[in-house]
Amino acid sequence: MTATPTAPADTTWQDDVRQGVRHVRDLASLPLSPAEREAAREAASRHKVRAPKAYLDLIDWSDPADPIRAQVIPSPDELEEAEGELGDPIADHDFSPVPRLTHRHADRVLLFPTYQCAVYCRFCFRKESLTSIGRGYTREALEPALAYIAAHPEIREVILTGGDPLSLPDKALAEIRARIEAFAHVRLLRIHTRVPVALPSRITSGLVAALQGRLMVTVVTHFNHAREITDAAEAACRTMRQAGFVLLNQSVLLKGVNDNVEVLEELCRELMYRLGVKPYYLHHGDLARGMAHRRTTIAEGQALVEALRARLSGICNPVYVLDLPEGGGKVPLGPCHLEKRDGDSWRIRGLDGAVRDYREIVGEREDQSKKLTAGS
């Protein structure tokens, strides 16, 4: 029997990682003032710091408010924890029946093959776990989680997250994909990653081959600013699109980074028009510790997405959501255009700001509560 040929290894991305910041001591190589370097070192001692060279090269070091810098260079503001902030903002651990797995929604699970990332974002809502757990991939560590998936036929979707699953070697990714696709009830493999943003050289033919198989594959990227959309990112996304992967993007609304309608408009347009990536979610900032300086108010976010909807086509608009604490799930926060209801008559505000009357015209009705009960 002839062995299936494997894609040649491409290790360019490993050089990119090695030449970036991987440890607190590497901050000394950055063009920071002594005061900035000391402040960054202190913050990095609380939560891990890492950024590949390609991502660091996007920073305008002459601009203290540079939006790329704000996402990865530690800030002393992170040491100021506000009352009510949480170590586990969306209750991953409360919904974890076995290690490395979260089962919050019936038909899908989060699987954590690694707690390591190609880039550590300062605003990350899992930064407590990334710092305290910090473990990489081993076959043995995933066995309880894989056994759980095998035993729960209601699971249709497995979401690889972490840590960043695409920071793993091709061989590990192929092993994980093969194990998951062996479960007949699983239909889709979803991957949450910042690799196409911060380390696009990692998207190689070998990585693509490792993920291809029976399962539909959806890659959810994490671009927060149009400055992150580079030629290399475009090439990486093209490679994944040509492989048949569905590409979505989730951004986080960050004060001082993208809390501006022009910035968000450019980001969403370029995601769809240049990268072929559908803007999926715009997350309101989670209650991660030390991140009050990066969170907007919900009202500010609603005003931004309302203005965005008036500027962009539907395919370019993300859904503004809040991932509620205590496992409440993602709820939409977008502005409501319904002003008033009187029976079948509604008053609805259009995108132009004008309020218009709208009357529902439907056929013979059936009590929906009885219909639902009958079907249960």
CSV table of C-alpha atoms in Angstrom, one decimal:
chain,number,residue,atom,x,y,z
A,1,MET,CA,0.0,0.0,0.0
A,2,THR,CA,1.4,3.4,-1.0
A,3,ALA,CA,1.7,5.9,1.8
A,4,THR,CA,-0.2,9.1,1.4
A,5,PRO,CA,2.3,11.9,0.7
A,6,THR,CA,2.6,14.6,3.4
A,7,ALA,CA,3.0,18.3,2.7
A,8,PRO,CA,6.6,19.5,3.1
A,9,ALA,CA,7.4,21.2,6.4
A,10,ASP,CA,7.5,25.0,6.4
A,11,THR,CA,9.3,26.3,9.4
A,12,THR,CA,9.4,30.0,8.5
A,13,TRP,CA,6.9,30.6,11.2
A,14,GLN,CA,9.1,29.1,13.9
A,15,ASP,CA,11.8,31.7,13.1
A,16,ASP,CA,9.1,34.4,13.4
A,17,VAL,CA,8.3,33.2,16.9
A,18,ARG,CA,11.9,32.9,18.0
A,19,GLN,CA,12.7,36.4,16.8
A,20,GLY,CA,9.8,38.0,18.7
A,21,VAL,CA,9.1,38.4,22.4
A,22,ARG,CA,8.7,35.1,24.2
A,23,HIS,CA,9.7,36.0,27.8
A,24,VAL,CA,9.7,39.0,30.1
A,25,ARG,CA,13.4,39.4,29.5
A,26,ASP,CA,12.8,39.9,25.8
A,27,LEU,CA,11.1,43.2,26.5
A,28,ALA,CA,14.6,44.6,26.7
A,29,SER,CA,14.9,44.3,22.9
A,30,LEU,CA,11.9,46.6,22.2
A,31,PRO,CA,12.3,50.3,21.6
A,32,LEU,CA,10.8,51.3,24.9
A,33,SER,CA,12.0,54.0,27.3
A,34,PRO,CA,13.5,52.7,30.6
A,35,ALA,CA,10.3,53.8,32.4
A,36,GLU,CA,8.0,52.1,29.8
A,37,ARG,CA,10.2,48.9,29.9
A,38,GLU,CA,10.0,48.7,33.7
A,39,ALA,CA,6.3,49.2,33.7
A,40,ALA,CA,5.8,46.6,31.0
A,41,ARG,CA,8.0,44.2,32.9
A,42,GLU,CA,6.0,44.6,36.1
A,43,ALA,CA,2.7,43.9,34.2
A,44,ALA,CA,4.2,41.0,32.4
A,45,SER,CA,5.2,39.4,35.7
A,46,ARG,CA,1.4,39.1,36.4
A,47,HIS,CA,0.4,37.7,33.0
A,48,LYS,CA,2.4,36.1,30.2
A,49,VAL,CA,3.9,38.2,27.4
A,50,ARG,CA,4.5,36.9,23.9
A,51,ALA,CA,4.3,38.3,20.4
A,52,PRO,CA,5.9,37.1,17.1
A,53,LYS,CA,8.2,39.4,15.2
A,54,ALA,CA,5.7,39.9,12.4
A,55,TYR,CA,3.2,41.3,14.8
A,56,LEU,CA,5.7,43.5,16.6
A,57,ASP,CA,6.7,44.9,13.2
A,58,LEU,CA,3.2,46.4,12.8
A,59,ILE,CA,3.7,48.7,15.8
A,60,ASP,CA,4.5,52.4,15.3
A,61,TRP,CA,6.8,52.8,18.3
A,62,SER,CA,6.7,56.5,18.0
A,63,ASP,CA,2.9,56.4,18.9
A,64,PRO,CA,2.3,55.6,22.6
A,65,ALA,CA,-1.4,54.9,21.6
A,66,ASP,CA,-0.6,52.6,18.7
A,67,PRO,CA,-3.5,50.1,18.5
A,68,ILE,CA,-1.3,47.1,17.9
A,69,ARG,CA,1.0,48.0,20.8
A,70,ALA,CA,-2.1,48.4,23.0
A,71,GLN,CA,-3.0,44.8,22.4
A,72,VAL,CA,0.3,43.0,23.2
A,73,ILE,CA,2.6,45.3,25.2
A,74,PRO,CA,2.0,45.0,28.9
A,75,SER,CA,0.6,48.1,30.6
A,76,PRO,CA,0.7,49.2,34.3
A,77,ASP,CA,-3.0,49.7,34.0
A,78,GLU,CA,-3.4,46.0,34.0
A,79,LEU,CA,-2.3,45.9,37.6
A,80,GLU,CA,-5.4,48.0,38.6
A,81,GLU,CA,-8.1,45.5,39.3
A,82,ALA,CA,-11.7,46.9,39.6
A,83,GLU,CA,-14.3,45.6,41.9
A,84,GLY,CA,-16.5,43.0,40.1
A,85,GLU,CA,-13.9,41.9,37.7
A,86,LEU,CA,-13.5,38.1,37.5
A,87,GLY,CA,-10.8,35.5,37.1
A,88,ASP,CA,-13.1,33.3,34.9
A,89,PRO,CA,-15.5,35.9,33.3
A,90,ILE,CA,-17.7,33.4,31.3
A,91,ALA,CA,-17.5,30.5,33.8
A,92,ASP,CA,-15.5,28.1,31.7
A,93,HIS,CA,-14.5,26.1,34.8
A,94,ASP,CA,-18.1,25.8,36.1
A,95,PHE,CA,-19.1,24.0,32.9
A,96,SER,CA,-16.1,21.8,32.7
A,97,PRO,CA,-17.2,18.2,33.4
A,98,VAL,CA,-13.7,16.8,32.6
A,99,PRO,CA,-10.3,18.5,32.2
A,100,ARG,CA,-9.7,20.5,29.0
A,101,LEU,CA,-13.4,20.6,28.0
A,102,THR,CA,-16.3,23.1,28.5
A,103,HIS,CA,-19.8,22.0,27.8
A,104,ARG,CA,-22.0,25.1,28.1
A,105,HIS,CA,-24.4,24.5,25.2
A,106,ALA,CA,-26.0,21.1,24.3
A,107,ASP,CA,-24.8,20.7,20.8
A,108,ARG,CA,-21.2,21.9,21.1
A,109,VAL,CA,-18.2,21.8,23.3
A,110,LEU,CA,-15.0,23.8,23.8
A,111,LEU,CA,-11.9,21.6,23.6
A,112,PHE,CA,-8.6,23.0,24.9
A,113,PRO,CA,-5.7,21.0,23.3
A,114,THR,CA,-3.2,23.6,24.6
A,115,TYR,CA,-3.1,26.6,26.9
A,116,GLN,CA,-0.3,28.2,25.0
A,117,CYS,CA,-0.6,30.9,22.4
A,118,ALA,CA,1.4,32.4,19.5
A,119,VAL,CA,0.5,35.8,20.9
A,120,TYR,CA,-0.8,36.7,24.4
A,121,CYS,CA,-3.4,39.5,24.1
A,122,ARG,CA,-3.4,41.8,27.1
A,123,PHE,CA,-7.3,41.9,27.2
A,124,CYS,CA,-7.7,38.1,27.0
A,125,PHE,CA,-10.6,36.8,29.2
A,126,ARG,CA,-8.7,33.5,29.7
A,127,LYS,CA,-5.4,35.1,30.7
A,128,GLU,CA,-5.8,33.7,34.3
A,129,SER,CA,-5.9,30.1,32.9
A,130,LEU,CA,-3.1,30.8,30.4
A,131,THR,CA,-0.8,32.0,33.1
A,132,SER,CA,-1.7,29.5,35.9
A,133,ILE,CA,-2.2,26.4,33.8
A,134,GLY,CA,0.2,27.0,30.9
A,135,ARG,CA,0.3,23.5,29.6
A,136,GLY,CA,0.8,22.4,26.1
A,137,TYR,CA,-0.6,19.4,24.2
A,138,THR,CA,-0.2,15.8,25.1
A,139,ARG,CA,-2.3,12.8,23.9
A,140,GLU,CA,-2.9,11.7,27.5
A,141,ALA,CA,-4.2,15.0,28.7
A,142,LEU,CA,-7.0,15.0,26.0
A,143,GLU,CA,-8.2,11.5,26.6
A,144,PRO,CA,-10.9,12.3,29.2
A,145,ALA,CA,-12.2,15.1,27.0
A,146,LEU,CA,-12.3,12.9,23.9
A,147,ALA,CA,-14.0,10.1,25.9
A,148,TYR,CA,-16.6,12.6,27.0
A,149,ILE,CA,-17.3,13.7,23.4
A,150,ALA,CA,-17.6,10.1,22.3
A,151,ALA,CA,-20.2,9.4,25.1
A,152,HIS,CA,-22.4,12.4,24.2
A,153,PRO,CA,-24.1,12.0,20.8
A,154,GLU,CA,-25.9,15.4,21.2
A,155,ILE,CA,-22.5,17.1,20.4
A,156,ARG,CA,-22.4,18.2,16.8
A,157,GLU,CA,-19.7,20.7,16.9
A,158,VAL,CA,-16.2,20.7,18.6
A,159,ILE,CA,-14.5,24.1,19.0
A,160,LEU,CA,-10.7,24.0,19.4
A,161,THR,CA,-9.7,26.9,21.5
A,162,GLY,CA,-7.3,27.5,24.4
A,163,GLY,CA,-4.6,28.8,24.1
A,164,ASP,CA,-4.3,28.9,20.3
A,165,PRO,CA,-4.8,25.5,18.7
A,166,LEU,CA,-2.9,26.6,15.5
A,167,SER,CA,0.2,27.1,17.6
A,168,LEU,CA,0.5,23.3,17.7
A,169,PRO,CA,2.6,21.3,15.2
A,170,ASP,CA,0.9,19.8,12.2
A,171,LYS,CA,1.2,16.3,13.5
A,172,ALA,CA,-0.7,17.2,16.7
A,173,LEU,CA,-3.4,18.9,14.8
A,174,ALA,CA,-3.8,15.9,12.5
A,175,GLU,CA,-4.1,13.6,15.4
A,176,ILE,CA,-6.7,15.7,17.1
A,177,ARG,CA,-8.7,16.1,13.9
A,178,ALA,CA,-8.6,12.4,13.3
A,179,ARG,CA,-9.8,11.5,16.8
A,180,ILE,CA,-12.7,13.9,16.6
A,181,GLU,CA,-13.9,13.0,13.1
A,182,ALA,CA,-14.0,9.3,14.3
A,183,PHE,CA,-17.1,10.3,16.3
A,184,ALA,CA,-19.9,9.9,13.8
A,185,HIS,CA,-22.2,12.4,15.6
A,186,VAL,CA,-19.7,15.3,15.3
A,187,ARG,CA,-20.3,17.3,12.1
A,188,LEU,CA,-18.2,20.4,12.4
A,189,LEU,CA,-14.7,21.3,13.6
A,190,ARG,CA,-14.4,25.0,14.6
A,191,ILE,CA,-11.0,26.6,15.4
A,192,HIS,CA,-10.7,29.8,17.3
A,193,THR,CA,-7.3,31.4,16.5
A,194,ARG,CA,-5.2,34.6,16.3
A,195,VAL,CA,-2.6,32.9,14.2
A,196,PRO,CA,-3.7,34.4,10.9
A,197,VAL,CA,-3.4,37.8,12.5
A,198,ALA,CA,-0.2,37.6,14.5
A,199,LEU,CA,1.6,34.7,12.9
A,200,PRO,CA,0.3,34.3,9.3
A,201,SER,CA,3.4,32.4,8.2
A,202,ARG,CA,2.0,29.5,10.3
A,203,ILE,CA,-0.8,28.9,7.8
A,204,THR,CA,1.0,26.4,5.6
A,205,SER,CA,0.0,23.6,3.3
A,206,GLY,CA,0.9,21.2,6.0
A,207,LEU,CA,-1.4,22.9,8.5
A,208,VAL,CA,-4.2,22.9,6.0
A,209,ALA,CA,-3.7,19.2,5.2
A,210,ALA,CA,-3.7,18.4,8.9
A,211,LEU,CA,-7.2,19.8,9.3
A,212,GLN,CA,-8.8,18.4,6.2
A,213,GLY,CA,-11.0,15.3,6.5
A,214,ARG,CA,-14.6,14.4,6.9
A,215,LEU,CA,-15.6,17.3,9.1
A,216,MET,CA,-16.7,20.8,7.9
A,217,VAL,CA,-14.0,23.1,9.1
A,218,THR,CA,-14.7,26.7,10.2
A,219,VAL,CA,-11.9,29.0,11.2
A,220,VAL,CA,-12.8,31.9,13.4
A,221,THR,CA,-10.1,34.6,13.3
A,222,HIS,CA,-9.6,37.5,15.6
A,223,PHE,CA,-8.7,40.7,13.8
A,224,ASN,CA,-9.4,43.9,15.9
A,225,HIS,CA,-8.0,46.6,13.7
A,226,ALA,CA,-7.5,47.1,9.9
A,227,ARG,CA,-3.8,47.6,10.5
A,228,GLU,CA,-3.6,43.9,11.3
A,229,ILE,CA,-4.8,43.1,7.7
A,230,THR,CA,-1.5,42.7,5.9
A,231,ASP,CA,-0.4,41.0,2.7
A,232,ALA,CA,0.7,38.0,4.7
A,233,ALA,CA,-2.7,37.8,6.5
A,234,GLU,CA,-4.4,38.0,3.1
A,235,ALA,CA,-2.3,35.1,1.7
A,236,ALA,CA,-3.0,33.1,4.8
A,237,CYS,CA,-6.8,33.6,4.5
A,238,ARG,CA,-6.7,32.8,0.8
A,239,THR,CA,-4.9,29.5,1.6
A,240,MET,CA,-7.7,28.5,4.0
A,241,ARG,CA,-10.5,29.6,1.7
A,242,GLN,CA,-9.0,27.6,-1.1
A,243,ALA,CA,-8.9,24.6,1.2
A,244,GLY,CA,-12.7,24.9,1.6
A,245,PHE,CA,-12.7,26.3,5.2
A,246,VAL,CA,-15.4,28.7,6.2
A,247,LEU,CA,-13.8,31.9,7.6
A,248,LEU,CA,-15.4,34.1,10.3
A,249,ASN,CA,-14.0,36.8,12.5
A,250,GLN,CA,-14.7,37.9,16.0
A,251,SER,CA,-13.4,41.2,17.3
A,252,VAL,CA,-13.4,42.7,20.8
A,253,LEU,CA,-14.5,46.3,21.3
A,254,LEU,CA,-11.5,47.9,22.9
A,255,LYS,CA,-11.2,51.4,24.1
A,256,GLY,CA,-8.3,53.2,22.4
A,257,VAL,CA,-8.0,50.5,19.8
A,258,ASN,CA,-11.2,50.3,17.7
A,259,ASP,CA,-13.9,52.2,19.6
A,260,ASN,CA,-14.4,54.5,16.6
A,261,VAL,CA,-17.0,54.0,13.8
A,262,GLU,CA,-14.5,54.8,11.0
A,263,VAL,CA,-12.0,52.3,12.4
A,264,LEU,CA,-14.6,49.6,12.7
A,265,GLU,CA,-16.0,50.4,9.3
A,266,GLU,CA,-12.6,50.0,7.7
A,267,LEU,CA,-11.9,46.8,9.6
A,268,CYS,CA,-15.2,45.1,8.6
A,269,ARG,CA,-15.0,46.2,5.0
A,270,GLU,CA,-11.4,44.9,4.6
A,271,LEU,CA,-12.3,41.6,6.4
A,272,MET,CA,-15.0,40.8,3.9
A,273,TYR,CA,-13.8,42.5,0.7
A,274,ARG,CA,-10.1,41.8,1.0
A,275,LEU,CA,-9.8,38.6,3.2
A,276,GLY,CA,-13.1,37.0,2.4
A,277,VAL,CA,-13.7,36.7,6.2
A,278,LYS,CA,-17.3,37.3,7.5
A,279,PRO,CA,-17.4,39.7,10.4
A,280,TYR,CA,-19.2,37.5,12.9
A,281,TYR,CA,-19.1,38.9,16.4
A,282,LEU,CA,-18.1,42.2,18.0
A,283,HIS,CA,-17.6,41.3,21.6
A,284,HIS,CA,-18.3,43.7,24.5
A,285,GLY,CA,-15.2,43.5,26.7
A,286,ASP,CA,-15.5,40.7,29.3
A,287,LEU,CA,-14.9,41.4,33.0
A,288,ALA,CA,-11.3,40.1,32.9
A,289,ARG,CA,-9.2,41.5,35.7
A,290,GLY,CA,-7.2,44.6,35.1
A,291,MET,CA,-9.0,45.5,31.9
A,292,ALA,CA,-11.3,48.3,32.9
A,293,HIS,CA,-9.1,50.8,31.0
A,294,ARG,CA,-10.0,48.9,27.7
A,295,ARG,CA,-13.7,48.5,28.2
A,296,THR,CA,-16.3,50.8,26.7
A,297,THR,CA,-19.8,51.2,28.1
A,298,ILE,CA,-22.6,49.1,26.5
A,299,ALA,CA,-24.3,52.3,25.4
A,300,GLU,CA,-21.2,53.4,23.5
A,301,GLY,CA,-21.0,50.1,21.8
A,302,GLN,CA,-24.6,50.2,20.8
A,303,ALA,CA,-24.2,53.7,19.3
A,304,LEU,CA,-21.1,52.4,17.3
A,305,VAL,CA,-22.9,49.4,15.9
A,306,GLU,CA,-26.0,51.4,15.0
A,307,ALA,CA,-23.8,53.8,13.1
A,308,LEU,CA,-22.0,50.9,11.5
A,309,ARG,CA,-25.2,49.3,10.3
A,310,ALA,CA,-26.1,52.5,8.5
A,311,ARG,CA,-22.7,52.5,6.7
A,312,LEU,CA,-22.2,48.8,5.8
A,313,SER,CA,-24.1,46.1,4.0
A,314,GLY,CA,-25.5,43.3,6.1
A,315,ILE,CA,-22.7,40.9,5.1
A,316,CYS,CA,-20.1,43.2,6.5
A,317,ASN,CA,-21.9,43.8,9.9
A,318,PRO,CA,-20.9,41.8,13.0
A,319,VAL,CA,-23.4,41.1,15.8
A,320,TYR,CA,-22.6,43.1,19.0
A,321,VAL,CA,-22.7,40.6,21.9
A,322,LEU,CA,-21.9,40.2,25.5
A,323,ASP,CA,-20.8,36.8,26.9
A,324,LEU,CA,-22.6,36.9,30.2
A,325,PRO,CA,-20.9,35.8,33.4
A,326,GLU,CA,-22.0,32.6,35.1
A,327,GLY,CA,-22.4,30.9,31.8
A,328,GLY,CA,-25.3,32.9,30.5
A,329,GLY,CA,-24.0,32.7,27.0
A,330,LYS,CA,-23.6,35.3,24.2
A,331,VAL,CA,-26.5,37.7,24.0
A,332,PRO,CA,-27.0,40.4,21.3
A,333,LEU,CA,-26.7,44.0,22.5
A,334,GLY,CA,-27.4,45.8,19.3
A,335,PRO,CA,-29.8,48.8,19.4
A,336,CYS,CA,-33.5,48.0,19.2
A,337,HIS,CA,-35.4,49.6,16.4
A,338,LEU,CA,-38.9,48.7,17.8
A,339,GLU,CA,-40.3,51.9,19.4
A,340,LYS,CA,-43.9,50.8,20.2
A,341,ARG,CA,-46.4,48.0,19.7
A,342,ASP,CA,-50.2,48.0,19.8
A,343,GLY,CA,-51.5,44.6,18.8
A,344,ASP,CA,-50.6,44.1,15.2
A,345,SER,CA,-49.4,47.6,14.7
A,346,TRP,CA,-45.8,48.6,15.3
A,347,ARG,CA,-43.7,51.8,15.3
A,348,ILE,CA,-40.3,51.0,14.0
A,349,ARG,CA,-37.3,53.3,13.6
A,350,GLY,CA,-35.5,53.0,10.3
A,351,LEU,CA,-31.8,53.3,9.6
A,352,ASP,CA,-32.5,56.9,8.5
A,353,GLY,CA,-33.8,57.7,11.9
A,354,ALA,CA,-37.4,58.2,10.8
A,355,VAL,CA,-40.1,56.2,12.8
A,356,ARG,CA,-42.7,54.5,10.6
A,357,ASP,CA,-45.9,52.6,11.1
A,358,TYR,CA,-45.9,48.9,10.2
A,359,ARG,CA,-48.9,46.6,10.5
A,360,GLU,CA,-48.5,42.8,10.6
A,361,ILE,CA,-50.6,41.0,8.0
A,362,VAL,CA,-50.7,37.2,8.6
A,363,GLY,CA,-52.9,34.3,8.0
A,364,GLU,CA,-55.0,32.3,10.5
A,365,ARG,CA,-53.2,32.2,13.8
A,366,GLU,CA,-52.4,29.3,16.1
A,367,ASP,CA,-51.6,29.7,19.7
A,368,GLN,CA,-47.8,29.3,19.7
A,369,SER,CA,-47.6,28.2,23.3
A,370,LYS,CA,-49.9,25.3,22.6
A,371,LYS,CA,-48.1,24.5,19.4
A,372,LEU,CA,-44.7,24.3,21.2
A,373,THR,CA,-46.2,22.2,24.0
A,374,ALA,CA,-47.7,19.7,21.5
A,375,GLY,CA,-44.3,19.3,19.8
A,376,SER,CA,-42.4,18.8,23.0
